[in-house]
mmCIF file of C-alpha atoms in Angstrom:
data_model
loop_
_atom_site.group_PDB
_atom_site.id
_atom_site.type_symbol
_atom_site.label_atom_id
_atom_site.label_comp_id
_atom_site.label_asym_id
_atom_site.label_seq_id
_atom_site.Cartn_x
_atom_site.Cartn_y
_atom_site.Cartn_z
ATOM 1 C CA MET H 1 -37.216 115.423 145.705
ATOM 2 C CA THR H 2 -38.794 116.804 142.544
ATOM 3 C CA ILE H 3 -36.207 119.603 142.461
ATOM 4 C CA PHE H 4 -33.371 117.074 142.832
ATOM 5 C CA THR H 5 -34.786 115.044 139.960
ATOM 6 C CA GLN H 6 -35.192 118.081 137.717
ATOM 7 C CA VAL H 7 -31.673 119.358 138.371
ATOM 8 C CA PHE H 8 -29.879 116.020 138.124
ATOM 9 C CA THR H 9 -31.660 115.149 134.898
ATOM 10 C CA ASP H 10 -30.896 118.541 133.369
ATOM 11 C CA GLN H 11 -28.476 117.926 130.517
ATOM 12 C CA ASN H 12 -26.602 121.227 130.914
ATOM 13 C CA PHE H 13 -26.079 120.710 134.643
ATOM 14 C CA LEU H 14 -25.038 117.070 134.249
ATOM 15 C CA SER H 15 -22.654 117.941 131.421
ATOM 16 C CA ALA H 16 -21.028 120.732 133.456
ATOM 17 C CA PHE H 17 -20.762 118.619 136.604
ATOM 18 C CA LEU H 18 -19.382 115.506 134.891
ATOM 19 C CA GLN H 19 -16.995 117.623 132.838
ATOM 20 C CA THR H 20 -15.694 119.169 136.055
ATOM 21 C CA VAL H 21 -15.173 115.812 137.771
ATOM 22 C CA ILE H 22 -13.557 114.132 134.760
ATOM 23 C CA ILE H 23 -11.153 116.979 133.968
ATOM 24 C CA ILE H 24 -10.144 117.355 137.632
ATOM 25 C CA LEU H 25 -9.407 113.621 137.713
ATOM 26 C CA LEU H 26 -7.368 113.929 134.524
ATOM 27 C CA GLY H 27 -5.351 116.796 136.008
ATOM 28 C CA PHE H 28 -4.838 114.737 139.168
ATOM 29 C CA PHE H 29 -3.695 111.685 137.173
ATOM 30 C CA PHE H 30 -1.353 113.613 134.874
ATOM 31 C CA ARG H 31 0.335 115.348 137.816
ATOM 32 C CA ARG H 32 0.375 112.342 140.155
ATOM 33 C CA LYS H 33 1.992 110.172 137.494
ATOM 34 C CA ASN H 34 4.300 113.067 136.591
ATOM 35 C CA ILE H 35 3.119 112.999 132.969
ATOM 36 C CA ILE H 36 3.094 116.784 133.408
ATOM 37 C CA GLY H 37 5.868 117.868 135.721
ATOM 38 C CA PRO H 38 5.922 120.872 138.066
ATOM 39 C CA GLU H 39 7.294 123.034 135.242
ATOM 40 C CA GLY H 40 4.050 122.578 133.275
ATOM 41 C CA LYS H 41 1.809 124.147 135.899
ATOM 42 C CA PRO H 42 3.100 127.748 135.496
ATOM 43 C CA VAL H 43 2.531 127.501 131.737
ATOM 44 C CA LEU H 44 -1.091 126.448 132.138
ATOM 45 C CA THR H 45 -1.588 129.063 134.866
ATOM 46 C CA ALA H 46 -0.313 131.795 132.562
ATOM 47 C CA LEU H 47 -2.702 130.676 129.814
ATOM 48 C CA VAL H 48 -5.607 130.856 132.242
ATOM 49 C CA TRP H 49 -4.807 134.187 133.901
ATOM 50 C CA LYS H 50 -3.421 136.079 130.925
ATOM 51 C CA LEU H 51 -5.575 134.777 128.080
ATOM 52 C CA SER H 52 -8.626 132.737 129.000
ATOM 53 C CA VAL H 53 -9.965 134.665 132.016
ATOM 54 C CA PRO H 54 -9.517 138.132 130.398
ATOM 55 C CA CYS H 55 -11.335 136.898 127.278
ATOM 56 C CA PHE H 56 -14.095 135.443 129.444
ATOM 57 C CA ALA H 57 -14.389 138.690 131.417
ATOM 58 C CA PHE H 58 -14.594 140.769 128.230
ATOM 59 C CA ASN H 59 -16.991 138.412 126.464
ATOM 60 C CA ALA H 60 -19.342 138.321 129.476
ATOM 61 C CA PHE H 61 -20.382 141.895 128.696
ATOM 62 C CA MET H 62 -21.013 141.284 125.001
ATOM 63 C CA GLN H 63 -24.774 141.383 125.318
ATOM 64 C CA ASP H 64 -27.458 143.940 124.585
ATOM 65 C CA PHE H 65 -27.733 146.652 127.207
ATOM 66 C CA ASP H 66 -30.618 145.964 129.560
ATOM 67 C CA PRO H 67 -31.275 148.599 132.249
ATOM 68 C CA VAL H 68 -32.808 145.963 134.529
ATOM 69 C CA SER H 69 -29.808 143.628 134.304
ATOM 70 C CA PHE H 70 -27.409 146.535 134.732
ATOM 71 C CA SER H 71 -29.278 147.744 137.813
ATOM 72 C CA SER H 72 -29.253 144.225 139.252
ATOM 73 C CA SER H 73 -25.511 143.859 138.647
ATOM 74 C CA ILE H 74 -24.831 147.120 140.530
ATOM 75 C CA LYS H 75 -26.975 145.922 143.437
ATOM 76 C CA LEU H 76 -25.194 142.569 143.417
ATOM 77 C CA PHE H 77 -21.863 144.383 143.572
ATOM 78 C CA PHE H 78 -22.756 146.089 146.853
ATOM 79 C CA LEU H 79 -24.561 143.031 148.194
ATOM 80 C CA ALA H 80 -21.426 140.948 147.582
ATOM 81 C CA ILE H 81 -19.383 143.471 149.581
ATOM 82 C CA LEU H 82 -21.771 143.117 152.536
ATOM 83 C CA PHE H 83 -21.729 139.323 152.239
ATOM 84 C CA TYR H 84 -17.932 139.157 152.303
ATOM 85 C CA ILE H 85 -17.780 141.378 155.397
ATOM 86 C CA PHE H 86 -20.512 139.355 157.092
ATOM 87 C CA LEU H 87 -18.825 135.996 156.406
ATOM 88 C CA ILE H 88 -15.427 137.205 157.598
ATOM 89 C CA PHE H 89 -16.935 138.194 160.951
ATOM 90 C CA LEU H 90 -19.046 135.028 161.076
ATOM 91 C CA GLY H 91 -15.944 132.901 160.621
ATOM 92 C CA ARG H 92 -14.103 134.903 163.239
ATOM 93 C CA ILE H 93 -16.908 134.292 165.737
ATOM 94 C CA ILE H 94 -17.097 130.567 164.962
ATOM 95 C CA PHE H 95 -13.351 130.056 165.424
ATOM 96 C CA PHE H 96 -12.846 132.526 168.304
ATOM 97 C CA ARG H 97 -11.179 129.820 170.418
ATOM 98 C CA MET H 98 -8.237 129.825 168.026
ATOM 99 C CA GLY H 99 -7.255 133.264 169.260
ATOM 100 C CA LYS H 100 -7.897 136.690 167.726
ATOM 101 C CA GLU H 101 -5.234 136.624 164.994
ATOM 102 C CA ARG H 102 -5.861 133.025 163.897
ATOM 103 C CA ALA H 103 -9.645 133.468 164.053
ATOM 104 C CA ILE H 104 -9.655 136.417 161.647
ATOM 105 C CA ILE H 105 -7.564 134.407 159.156
ATOM 106 C CA ALA H 106 -10.019 131.523 159.557
ATOM 107 C CA GLY H 107 -12.753 134.071 158.836
ATOM 108 C CA LEU H 108 -11.066 134.888 155.534
ATOM 109 C CA PHE H 109 -11.000 131.188 154.639
ATOM 110 C CA VAL H 110 -14.741 130.942 155.373
ATOM 111 C CA ALA H 111 -15.571 134.043 153.318
ATOM 112 C CA ILE H 112 -13.339 133.940 150.258
ATOM 113 C CA GLY H 113 -13.477 131.214 147.626
ATOM 114 C CA GLN H 114 -12.056 130.771 144.138
ATOM 115 C CA THR H 115 -14.759 132.749 142.371
ATOM 116 C CA THR H 116 -12.709 133.408 139.243
ATOM 117 C CA LEU H 117 -11.218 129.932 138.896
ATOM 118 C CA PHE H 118 -14.218 127.845 139.949
ATOM 119 C CA SER H 119 -17.583 129.604 139.992
ATOM 120 C CA MET H 120 -17.104 131.416 136.695
ATOM 121 C CA PRO H 121 -16.187 128.347 134.605
ATOM 122 C CA ILE H 122 -18.893 126.215 136.258
ATOM 123 C CA LEU H 123 -21.615 128.759 135.461
ATOM 124 C CA GLN H 124 -20.163 129.215 131.977
ATOM 125 C CA SER H 125 -20.565 125.492 131.338
ATOM 126 C CA ILE H 126 -24.068 125.226 132.781
ATOM 127 C CA TYR H 127 -25.561 128.293 131.099
ATOM 128 C CA GLU H 128 -23.704 128.239 127.782
ATOM 129 C CA GLY H 129 -26.251 128.825 125.037
ATOM 130 C CA ILE H 130 -28.977 129.539 127.615
ATOM 131 C CA SER H 131 -28.184 132.874 129.241
ATOM 132 C CA SER H 132 -25.358 135.400 129.099
ATOM 133 C CA GLU H 133 -26.989 137.366 131.922
ATOM 134 C CA VAL H 134 -25.541 135.018 134.531
ATOM 135 C CA LEU H 135 -22.035 135.689 133.181
ATOM 136 C CA LEU H 136 -22.609 139.416 133.617
ATOM 137 C CA TYR H 137 -23.546 138.874 137.262
ATOM 138 C CA ILE H 138 -20.704 136.508 138.165
ATOM 139 C CA SER H 139 -18.200 138.839 136.478
ATOM 140 C CA THR H 140 -19.498 141.709 138.629
ATOM 141 C CA ILE H 141 -19.125 139.603 141.778
ATOM 142 C CA SER H 142 -15.606 138.696 140.644
ATOM 143 C CA ILE H 143 -14.596 142.363 140.877
ATOM 144 C CA VAL H 144 -15.567 142.393 144.566
ATOM 145 C CA PHE H 145 -13.767 139.079 145.051
ATOM 146 C CA ARG H 146 -10.514 140.539 143.789
ATOM 147 C CA ILE H 147 -10.833 143.584 146.046
ATOM 148 C CA PHE H 148 -11.265 141.385 149.116
ATOM 149 C CA VAL H 149 -8.437 139.065 148.097
ATOM 150 C CA TYR H 150 -5.809 141.621 147.154
ATOM 151 C CA ILE H 151 -6.640 144.453 149.551
ATOM 152 C CA VAL H 152 -8.516 143.105 152.578
ATOM 153 C CA SER H 153 -6.921 139.649 152.788
ATOM 154 C CA PHE H 154 -3.428 140.901 151.978
ATOM 155 C CA SER H 155 -3.649 143.526 154.705
ATOM 156 C CA ILE H 156 -4.982 141.080 157.315
ATOM 157 C CA ILE H 157 -2.669 138.146 156.570
ATOM 158 C CA THR H 158 0.592 140.060 156.079
ATOM 159 C CA GLY H 159 -0.192 142.752 158.634
ATOM 160 C CA GLU H 160 0.906 145.416 156.173
ATOM 161 C CA LYS H 161 -1.221 148.531 156.129
ATOM 162 C CA ILE H 162 -2.048 150.159 152.828
ATOM 163 C CA GLN H 163 -0.576 153.615 153.226
ATOM 164 C CA LEU H 164 -1.122 156.684 151.078
ATOM 165 C CA LYS H 165 2.312 156.396 149.495
ATOM 166 C CA THR H 166 1.699 152.767 148.523
ATOM 167 C CA PHE H 167 -2.000 153.146 147.701
ATOM 168 C CA GLY H 168 -1.342 153.793 144.019
ATOM 169 C CA SER H 169 0.891 150.750 143.596
ATOM 170 C CA SER H 170 -1.617 148.601 145.484
ATOM 171 C CA LEU H 171 -4.422 149.666 143.180
ATOM 172 C CA LYS H 172 -2.187 149.002 140.185
ATOM 173 C CA LYS H 173 -1.620 145.398 141.317
ATOM 174 C CA ILE H 174 -5.379 144.871 141.484
ATOM 175 C CA PHE H 175 -6.725 146.766 138.520
ATOM 176 C CA VAL H 176 -3.869 146.901 136.006
ATOM 177 C CA THR H 177 -4.014 143.195 135.230
ATOM 178 C CA PRO H 178 -5.187 141.366 132.097
ATOM 179 C CA ILE H 179 -8.320 140.172 133.910
ATOM 180 C CA MET H 180 -9.425 143.565 135.173
ATOM 181 C CA ILE H 181 -8.495 145.318 131.934
ATOM 182 C CA GLY H 182 -10.624 142.835 129.997
ATOM 183 C CA MET H 183 -13.469 143.277 132.449
ATOM 184 C CA PHE H 184 -13.434 147.070 132.412
ATOM 185 C CA LEU H 185 -13.193 147.166 128.623
ATOM 186 C CA GLY H 186 -16.209 144.872 128.529
ATOM 187 C CA ILE H 187 -18.120 147.148 130.907
ATOM 188 C CA ALA H 188 -17.289 150.160 128.736
ATOM 189 C CA VAL H 189 -18.603 148.392 125.636
ATOM 190 C CA PHE H 190 -21.717 147.284 127.508
ATOM 191 C CA LEU H 191 -22.526 150.844 128.618
ATOM 192 C CA LEU H 192 -21.618 152.644 125.373
ATOM 193 C CA GLN H 193 -22.900 150.200 122.748
ATOM 194 C CA ASN H 194 -26.143 152.071 122.028
ATOM 195 C CA LYS H 195 -24.221 155.233 121.115
ATOM 196 C CA MET H 196 -21.262 153.452 119.525
ATOM 197 C CA PRO H 197 -22.540 150.127 118.179
ATOM 198 C CA PHE H 198 -19.233 149.402 116.413
ATOM 199 C CA LEU H 199 -17.769 148.647 119.855
ATOM 200 C CA ARG H 200 -19.726 145.405 119.919
ATOM 201 C CA LEU H 201 -16.939 143.456 118.269
ATOM 202 C CA ASP H 202 -18.981 140.275 118.360
ATOM 203 C CA LYS H 203 -21.352 141.978 115.895
ATOM 204 C CA SER H 204 -19.094 144.393 114.007
ATOM 205 C CA LEU H 205 -16.204 141.917 113.593
ATOM 206 C CA PRO H 206 -17.827 138.507 114.119
ATOM 207 C CA VAL H 207 -15.208 136.453 112.265
ATOM 208 C CA PRO H 208 -12.051 137.507 114.182
ATOM 209 C CA TYR H 209 -14.058 137.778 117.410
ATOM 210 C CA VAL H 210 -14.544 134.004 117.341
ATOM 211 C CA THR H 211 -10.978 133.812 118.698
ATOM 212 C CA VAL H 212 -12.023 135.664 121.846
ATOM 213 C CA LYS H 213 -14.942 133.294 122.347
ATOM 214 C CA SER H 214 -12.720 130.261 121.830
ATOM 215 C CA LEU H 215 -10.209 131.462 124.417
ATOM 216 C CA ALA H 216 -13.062 132.187 126.827
ATOM 217 C CA ARG H 217 -14.345 128.620 126.433
ATOM 218 C CA LEU H 218 -10.926 127.305 127.462
ATOM 219 C CA LEU H 219 -11.477 128.701 130.957
ATOM 220 C CA SER H 220 -13.491 125.763 132.260
ATOM 221 C CA PRO H 221 -11.284 122.851 131.098
ATOM 222 C CA LEU H 222 -7.998 124.601 131.855
ATOM 223 C CA THR H 223 -8.975 125.673 135.384
ATOM 224 C CA MET H 224 -10.388 122.260 136.269
ATOM 225 C CA PHE H 225 -7.225 120.598 134.971
ATOM 226 C CA LEU H 226 -5.100 122.958 137.082
ATOM 227 C CA ILE H 227 -7.192 122.226 140.166
ATOM 228 C CA GLY H 228 -6.686 118.513 139.530
ATOM 229 C CA MET H 229 -2.929 119.052 139.230
ATOM 230 C CA THR H 230 -2.916 120.961 142.519
ATOM 231 C CA ILE H 231 -4.729 118.115 144.254
ATOM 232 C CA GLY H 232 -2.261 115.677 142.678
ATOM 233 C CA GLU H 233 0.619 117.495 144.387
ATOM 234 C CA ALA H 234 -1.000 117.335 147.841
ATOM 235 C CA ARG H 235 -0.416 114.914 150.690
ATOM 236 C CA PHE H 236 -3.822 113.529 151.557
ATOM 237 C CA GLU H 237 -3.083 111.634 154.748
ATOM 238 C CA GLU H 238 -2.032 114.599 156.893
ATOM 239 C CA SER H 239 -4.711 116.872 155.477
ATOM 240 C CA LEU H 240 -7.594 114.474 156.098
ATOM 241 C CA LYS H 241 -6.587 114.101 159.771
ATOM 242 C CA ASP H 242 -6.678 117.855 160.475
ATOM 243 C CA ARG H 243 -9.968 118.562 162.277
ATOM 244 C CA THR H 244 -9.549 122.330 162.154
ATOM 245 C CA ALA H 245 -9.031 122.212 158.387
ATOM 246 C CA TRP H 246 -12.183 120.090 158.082
ATOM 247 C CA ALA H 247 -14.166 122.544 160.224
ATOM 248 C CA ILE H 248 -13.064 125.523 158.123
ATOM 249 C CA ALA H 249 -13.759 123.712 154.853
ATOM 250 C CA LEU H 250 -17.223 122.610 155.988
ATOM 251 C CA CYS H 251 -18.067 126.165 157.017
ATOM 252 C CA ARG H 252 -16.793 127.466 153.697
ATOM 253 C CA ASN H 253 -18.550 124.933 151.477
ATOM 254 C CA PHE H 254 -21.838 124.394 153.299
ATOM 255 C CA LEU H 255 -22.512 126.876 156.110
ATOM 256 C CA ALA H 256 -21.545 130.065 154.266
ATOM 257 C CA PRO H 257 -23.650 129.563 151.089
ATOM 258 C CA VAL H 258 -26.647 128.192 153.059
ATOM 259 C CA VAL H 259 -26.645 131.181 155.411
ATOM 260 C CA LEU H 260 -26.388 133.561 152.448
ATOM 261 C CA LEU H 261 -29.223 131.741 150.686
ATOM 262 C CA LEU H 262 -31.418 132.236 153.759
ATOM 263 C CA ILE H 263 -30.517 135.930 153.808
ATOM 264 C CA CYS H 264 -31.327 136.208 150.104
ATOM 265 C CA ALA H 265 -34.688 134.500 150.738
ATOM 266 C CA LEU H 266 -35.431 137.037 153.471
ATOM 267 C CA LEU H 267 -34.407 139.964 151.257
ATOM 268 C CA HIS H 268 -36.548 138.623 148.429
ATOM 269 C CA LYS H 269 -39.576 138.053 150.649
ATOM 270 C CA THR H 270 -39.403 141.527 152.186
ATOM 271 C CA GLY H 271 -38.930 143.128 148.751
ATOM 272 C CA LEU H 272 -35.583 144.702 149.668
ATOM 273 C CA PHE H 273 -33.936 142.808 146.794
ATOM 274 C CA THR H 274 -35.702 140.932 144.027
ATOM 275 C CA PHE H 275 -33.762 137.925 142.774
ATOM 276 C CA THR H 276 -34.092 136.122 139.469
ATOM 277 C CA GLU H 277 -32.753 132.626 138.916
ATOM 278 C CA TYR H 278 -29.635 134.071 137.300
ATOM 279 C CA SER H 279 -28.823 136.660 139.971
ATOM 280 C CA LEU H 280 -29.438 134.198 142.810
ATOM 281 C CA VAL H 281 -27.404 131.385 141.226
ATOM 282 C CA SER H 282 -24.578 133.817 140.489
ATOM 283 C CA ILE H 283 -24.208 135.030 144.048
ATOM 284 C CA ILE H 284 -24.741 131.665 145.778
ATOM 285 C CA ILE H 285 -22.510 129.673 143.426
ATOM 286 C CA GLY H 286 -20.076 132.584 143.544
ATOM 287 C CA PHE H 287 -19.873 132.086 147.311
ATOM 288 C CA SER H 288 -19.830 128.272 147.052
ATOM 289 C CA ALA H 289 -16.379 128.031 145.480
ATOM 290 C CA PRO H 290 -13.615 126.306 147.478
ATOM 291 C CA ILE H 291 -11.209 128.348 149.585
ATOM 292 C CA SER H 292 -9.099 130.640 147.445
ATOM 293 C CA VAL H 293 -5.614 129.285 146.764
ATOM 294 C CA THR H 294 -4.400 132.897 146.732
ATOM 295 C CA LEU H 295 -5.071 133.057 150.482
ATOM 296 C CA SER H 296 -2.863 130.022 150.981
ATOM 297 C CA VAL H 297 -0.098 131.649 148.921
ATOM 298 C CA MET H 298 -0.347 134.789 151.079
ATOM 299 C CA CYS H 299 -0.138 132.675 154.234
ATOM 300 C CA PHE H 300 3.066 131.042 152.978
ATOM 301 C CA GLN H 301 4.517 134.438 152.087
ATOM 302 C CA ALA H 302 3.675 135.855 155.532
ATOM 303 C CA GLY H 303 4.647 132.711 157.452
ATOM 304 C CA LYS H 304 1.182 132.363 158.986
ATOM 305 C CA GLU H 305 -1.029 129.253 159.029
ATOM 306 C CA GLU H 306 0.816 127.747 156.056
ATOM 307 C CA VAL H 307 -0.079 124.139 156.868
ATOM 308 C CA LEU H 308 -3.669 124.868 157.894
ATOM 309 C CA SER H 309 -4.344 126.947 154.786
ATOM 310 C CA SER H 310 -3.049 124.315 152.364
ATOM 311 C CA ARG H 311 -4.965 121.518 154.094
ATOM 312 C CA ALA H 312 -8.191 123.528 154.271
ATOM 313 C CA CYS H 313 -7.862 124.421 150.570
ATOM 314 C CA LEU H 314 -7.438 120.772 149.625
ATOM 315 C CA ILE H 315 -10.415 119.542 151.679
ATOM 316 C CA SER H 316 -12.570 122.439 150.505
ATOM 317 C CA THR H 317 -11.777 121.689 146.861
ATOM 318 C CA LEU H 318 -12.747 118.041 147.290
ATOM 319 C CA LEU H 319 -15.964 118.957 149.130
ATOM 320 C CA THR H 320 -16.954 121.294 146.306
ATOM 321 C CA LEU H 321 -17.832 118.289 144.165
ATOM 322 C CA ILE H 322 -20.647 117.667 146.672
ATOM 323 C CA SER H 323 -21.481 121.139 147.955
ATOM 324 C CA MET H 324 -21.773 123.016 144.674
ATOM 325 C CA PRO H 325 -24.358 120.681 143.097
ATOM 326 C CA LEU H 326 -26.275 120.825 146.399
ATOM 327 C CA MET H 327 -26.272 124.637 146.383
ATOM 328 C CA PHE H 328 -27.411 124.624 142.770
ATOM 329 C CA VAL H 329 -30.368 122.433 143.776
ATOM 330 C CA LEU H 330 -31.202 124.704 146.718
ATOM 331 C CA CYS H 331 -31.133 127.761 144.452
ATOM 332 C CA HIS H 332 -33.698 126.122 142.190
ATOM 333 C CA ALA H 333 -35.814 125.143 145.194
ATOM 334 C CA PHE H 334 -35.891 128.877 146.019
ATOM 335 C CA PHE H 335 -38.182 129.397 143.037
#
């Protein structure tokens, strides 16, 4: 109870949580009332993906090089890979009665959330002015997220195998994007700054660099507004009656992060992996995001589980307003 009190009286947490709820409601209202029509959504999406997220990804690495933090981020990278694989198989086992093909898709829903468009802006809001280390960690996890979305999920949902002749084009779709370019440029600056300090644009060119920071700060409000617009386009009645969608969403929002938190506690206790508040919050909140909308888009493109995916995404997004604060509390109870 003490942990609940501490977290829910923390000004940064309350500000981030209330900001999320209010802006999602605004997005919902503006779309539901058609104040912003369907043509406005692609514009906002482009601003997020091509400006705000790349700036956030680049800015996350604008911090002094710390060997300990760098080592932890590398370990988190590989740990995230193992966690994604584990959750995919866990979901497949839980939903085995759906049949082999449907169960593996359900496993993807359980494992893969909107890390870039939910976890990153939430952590940005909570830890702004407190720690940039957490942004380094969540950005690292985001790289793994994109690999599992655009390689693993694409292959499983569409049934298309990544062949040698298409391997180059597949990698290009993943890594030659504004987000990944911004992230890799940030990593390069982070690693080379001691030898080439002029690369730290936030220090060498502080005045123009303010623009990058401003665009990065837009990530949270823009993404929450977009999520609200998406919810505003949905049909609630049918979605809320779908028991399978509810089961998948509950596994995604509650079971998956709790199981991972228990694993992290075991790893920490045995000394196999030492977690700090920032590394633990990054990985648990990173895996607490609602089901990735990209998976739903892939399902529509492949003609598989279109209805189930959209309903599960909607329910999962709504549940996040409860599950993510709960996971944040549990992370703090860890320490």
